[in-house]
PDB file of C-alpha atoms in Angstrom:
ATOM      1  CA  MET A 662     172.720  39.566  27.286  1.00 34.00           C
ATOM      2  CA  ASP A 663     172.380  42.182  30.014  1.00 36.00           C
ATOM      3  CA  ILE A 664     169.789  44.761  28.984  1.00 36.00           C
ATOM      4  CA  GLY A 665     171.341  47.405  31.249  1.00 38.00           C
ATOM      5  CA  SER A 666     174.590  47.296  29.263  1.00 36.00           C
ATOM      6  CA  SER A 667     172.769  47.942  25.987  1.00 36.00           C
ATOM      7  CA  LYS A 668     172.495  51.697  26.204  1.00 35.00           C
ATOM      8  CA  SER A 669     174.123  52.571  22.865  1.00 31.00           C
ATOM      9  CA  MET A 670     172.831  49.749  20.679  1.00 33.00           C
ATOM     10  CA  VAL A 671     170.932  51.926  18.239  1.00 34.00           C
ATOM     11  CA  SER A 672     173.752  54.403  17.747  1.00 32.00           C
ATOM     12  CA  GLU A 673     175.985  51.645  16.352  1.00 37.00           C
ATOM     13  CA  GLY A 674     173.980  51.599  13.101  1.00 37.00           C
ATOM     14  CA  GLY A 675     173.312  48.735  10.759  1.00 32.00           C
ATOM     15  CA  ILE A 676     171.314  45.877  12.162  1.00 37.00           C
ATOM     16  CA  SER A 677     170.514  46.713  15.733  1.00 43.00           C
ATOM     17  CA  LYS A 678     171.971  44.421  18.377  1.00 44.00           C
ATOM     18  CA  LEU A 679     168.692  44.976  20.177  1.00 48.00           C
ATOM     19  CA  SER A 680     166.780  43.215  17.389  1.00 49.00           C
ATOM     20  CA  GLY A 681     169.361  40.449  17.673  1.00 51.00           C
ATOM     21  CA  PHE A 682     168.555  40.194  21.356  1.00 57.00           C
ATOM     22  CA  THR A 683     164.818  40.048  20.786  1.00 67.00           C
ATOM     23  CA  ALA A 684     165.122  37.912  17.639  1.00 69.00           C
ATOM     24  CA  CYS A 685     162.090  39.807  16.396  1.00 79.00           C
ATOM     25  CA  THR A 686     162.009  40.448  12.673  1.00 78.00           C
ATOM     26  CA  ASN A 687     158.513  41.948  12.457  1.00 78.00           C
ATOM     27  CA  PRO A 688     158.858  45.563  11.244  1.00 77.00           C
ATOM     28  CA  ALA A 689     155.882  46.692  13.354  1.00 76.00           C
ATOM     29  CA  PHE A 690     158.269  46.686  16.318  1.00 77.00           C
ATOM     30  CA  ASP A 691     161.053  48.717  14.697  1.00 75.00           C
ATOM     31  CA  SER A 692     160.304  51.633  17.019  1.00 72.00           C
ATOM     32  CA  VAL A 693     161.261  49.447  19.983  1.00 75.00           C
ATOM     33  CA  ASN A 694     164.668  48.980  18.398  1.00 63.00           C
ATOM     34  CA  ARG A 695     165.093  52.619  17.303  1.00 62.00           C
ATOM     35  CA  VAL A 696     164.417  54.360  20.591  1.00 61.00           C
ATOM     36  CA  TRP A 697     166.586  53.201  23.444  1.00 61.00           C
ATOM     37  CA  LYS A 698     166.772  55.164  26.673  1.00 62.00           C
ATOM     38  CA  SER A 699     169.576  54.065  28.924  1.00 60.00           C
ATOM     39  CA  GLY A 700     168.324  52.966  32.302  1.00 63.00           C
ATOM     40  CA  SER A 701     164.646  52.963  31.347  1.00 75.00           C
ATOM     41  CA  SER A 702     163.039  50.136  33.279  1.00 80.00           C
ATOM     42  CA  ILE A 703     159.888  50.206  31.156  1.00 82.00           C
ATOM     43  CA  GLN A 704     161.967  49.950  27.962  1.00 83.00           C
ATOM     44  CA  ALA A 705     163.821  46.997  29.441  1.00 84.00           C
ATOM     45  CA  GLU A 706     160.462  45.384  30.187  1.00 89.00           C
ATOM     46  CA  VAL A 707     159.245  46.045  26.621  1.00 90.00           C
ATOM     47  CA  VAL A 708     162.379  44.404  25.213  1.00 88.00           C
ATOM     48  CA  SER A 709     162.004  41.494  27.620  1.00 88.00           C
ATOM     49  CA  VAL A 710     158.374  40.895  26.643  1.00 92.00           C
ATOM     50  CA  LEU A 711     159.140  41.234  22.930  1.00 92.00           C
ATOM     51  CA  ALA A 712     162.024  38.765  23.224  1.00 89.00           C
ATOM     52  CA  ALA A 713     159.842  36.239  25.032  1.00 91.00           C
ATOM     53  CA  ILE A 714     156.971  36.586  22.559  1.00 93.00           C
ATOM     54  CA  ALA A 715     159.322  36.266  19.553  1.00 92.00           C
ATOM     55  CA  GLU A 716     160.900  33.173  21.097  1.00 92.00           C
ATOM     56  CA  VAL A 717     157.519  31.502  21.668  1.00 93.00           C
ATOM     57  CA  ILE A 718     156.408  32.233  18.105  1.00 94.00           C
ATOM     58  CA  LYS A 719     159.642  30.846  16.655  1.00 92.00           C
ATOM     59  CA  GLU A 720     159.536  27.746  18.889  1.00 94.00           C
ATOM     60  CA  ARG A 721     156.117  26.986  17.426  1.00 95.00           C
ATOM     61  CA  ASP A 722     157.493  27.400  13.887  1.00 95.00           C
ATOM     62  CA  GLY A 723     155.585  30.637  13.403  1.00 94.00           C
ATOM     63  CA  LYS A 724     156.324  33.094  10.634  1.00 93.00           C
ATOM     64  CA  GLU A 725     156.253  36.158  12.934  1.00 91.00           C
ATOM     65  CA  THR A 726     153.179  37.577  11.263  1.00 94.00           C
ATOM     66  CA  ASP A 727     151.233  40.473  12.680  1.00 94.00           C
ATOM     67  CA  VAL A 728     148.395  38.111  13.585  1.00 94.00           C
ATOM     68  CA  GLU A 729     150.757  35.764  15.449  1.00 95.00           C
ATOM     69  CA  TYR A 730     152.208  38.619  17.475  1.00 94.00           C
ATOM     70  CA  CYS A 731     148.762  40.030  18.215  1.00 93.00           C
ATOM     71  CA  ALA A 732     147.468  36.643  19.399  1.00 93.00           C
ATOM     72  CA  ALA A 733     150.544  35.994  21.528  1.00 94.00           C
ATOM     73  CA  LEU A 734     150.378  39.452  23.099  1.00 93.00           C
ATOM     74  CA  MET A 735     146.662  39.052  23.834  1.00 90.00           C
ATOM     75  CA  THR A 736     147.405  35.732  25.537  1.00 89.00           C
ATOM     76  CA  ALA A 737     150.192  37.371  27.520  1.00 91.00           C
ATOM     77  CA  LEU A 738     147.898  40.237  28.513  1.00 87.00           C
ATOM     78  CA  GLU A 739     145.183  37.825  29.618  1.00 84.00           C
ATOM     79  CA  GLY A 740     147.708  36.057  31.818  1.00 83.00           C
ATOM     80  CA  SER A 741     149.453  39.144  33.145  1.00 79.00           C
ATOM     81  CA  SER A 742     149.078  40.215  36.725  1.00 71.00           C
ATOM     82  CA  LEU A 743     148.041  43.672  37.761  1.00 68.00           C
ATOM     83  CA  GLY A 744     150.624  43.229  40.488  1.00 74.00           C
ATOM     84  CA  ASN A 745     153.232  43.785  37.803  1.00 83.00           C
ATOM     85  CA  PRO A 746     152.185  47.064  36.152  1.00 85.00           C
ATOM     86  CA  ARG A 747     155.407  47.414  34.127  1.00 88.00           C
ATOM     87  CA  ARG A 748     154.876  44.041  32.482  1.00 90.00           C
ATOM     88  CA  THR A 749     151.224  44.849  31.770  1.00 87.00           C
ATOM     89  CA  ALA A 750     152.194  48.252  30.339  1.00 88.00           C
ATOM     90  CA  ALA A 751     154.885  46.676  28.157  1.00 91.00           C
ATOM     91  CA  ILE A 752     152.439  44.126  26.768  1.00 92.00           C
ATOM     92  CA  ALA A 753     149.817  46.821  26.146  1.00 89.00           C
ATOM     93  CA  TYR A 754     152.383  49.020  24.368  1.00 91.00           C
ATOM     94  CA  LEU A 755     153.491  46.195  22.079  1.00 93.00           C
ATOM     95  CA  LEU A 756     149.861  45.300  21.400  1.00 91.00           C
ATOM     96  CA  HIS A 757     149.248  48.942  20.483  1.00 90.00           C
ATOM     97  CA  LEU A 758     152.064  48.751  17.923  1.00 92.00           C
ATOM     98  CA  ILE A 759     150.854  45.558  16.267  1.00 92.00           C
ATOM     99  CA  VAL A 760     147.067  45.884  16.346  1.00 90.00           C
ATOM    100  CA  ARG A 761     147.129  48.502  13.581  1.00 90.00           C
ATOM    101  CA  LYS A 762     148.740  45.954  11.252  1.00 91.00           C
ATOM    102  CA  VAL A 763     146.266  43.146  11.893  1.00 92.00           C
ATOM    103  CA  PRO A 764     143.616  42.655   9.198  1.00 94.00           C
ATOM    104  CA  LYS A 765     140.223  44.130  10.031  1.00 94.00           C
ATOM    105  CA  GLU A 766     138.527  40.754   9.656  1.00 95.00           C
ATOM    106  CA  VAL A 767     140.734  39.200  12.329  1.00 92.00           C
ATOM    107  CA  LEU A 768     140.096  42.072  14.723  1.00 89.00           C
ATOM    108  CA  GLN A 769     136.355  41.819  14.146  1.00 90.00           C
ATOM    109  CA  ALA A 770     136.413  38.076  14.748  1.00 92.00           C
ATOM    110  CA  GLN A 771     138.344  38.555  17.996  1.00 88.00           C
ATOM    111  CA  PHE A 772     136.578  41.708  19.169  1.00 89.00           C
ATOM    112  CA  HIS A 773     134.846  39.908  22.038  1.00 87.00           C
ATOM    113  CA  ARG A 774     138.250  38.789  23.347  1.00 84.00           C
ATOM    114  CA  PHE A 775     139.607  42.353  23.316  1.00 80.00           C
ATOM    115  CA  VAL A 776     136.533  43.650  25.115  1.00 83.00           C
ATOM    116  CA  GLN A 777     136.678  40.877  27.701  1.00 82.00           C
ATOM    117  CA  VAL A 778     140.324  41.581  28.538  1.00 77.00           C
ATOM    118  CA  ARG A 779     139.697  45.304  28.762  1.00 73.00           C
ATOM    119  CA  THR A 780     136.663  44.795  30.995  1.00 73.00           C
ATOM    120  CA  GLU A 781     138.574  42.471  33.307  1.00 70.00           C
ATOM    121  CA  PHE A 782     141.314  45.066  33.732  1.00 66.00           C
ATOM    122  CA  LYS A 783     138.839  47.888  34.264  1.00 56.00           C
ATOM    123  CA  PHE A 784     136.921  46.043  36.988  1.00 53.00           C
ATOM    124  CA  SER A 785     140.057  44.783  38.696  1.00 55.00           C
ATOM    125  CA  HIS A 786     141.164  48.407  39.154  1.00 49.00           C
ATOM    126  CA  ILE A 787     137.838  49.337  40.732  1.00 42.00           C
ATOM    127  CA  PHE A 788     137.647  46.543  43.312  1.00 42.00           C
TER     128      PHE A 788
END
């Protein structure tokens, strides 16, 4: 499916064709499906990242839980290149949407990972 030709997906009502494209059924990402700006390269990147993450989770027989999405997005962020700021921004945006849904205990257990990723990005911008 060509993302550029998807400019009126949300206005068609019912089940969004965009959610069909991403195959994402997690309601935390409904805002990605609701707001579509034609020609927005960052939105296209967000949809692309979400589609890839959903595909990986489903290939591994995941249940598309908030924790699965958070873990997959953290892994993607750790592996993302600062040379591709749109991809990094898309991953960070999706992580922002899901992290609020993740149980506090999981976030506390993984806090060191979040701090490490943030620190790596901060120092890579300085040097």
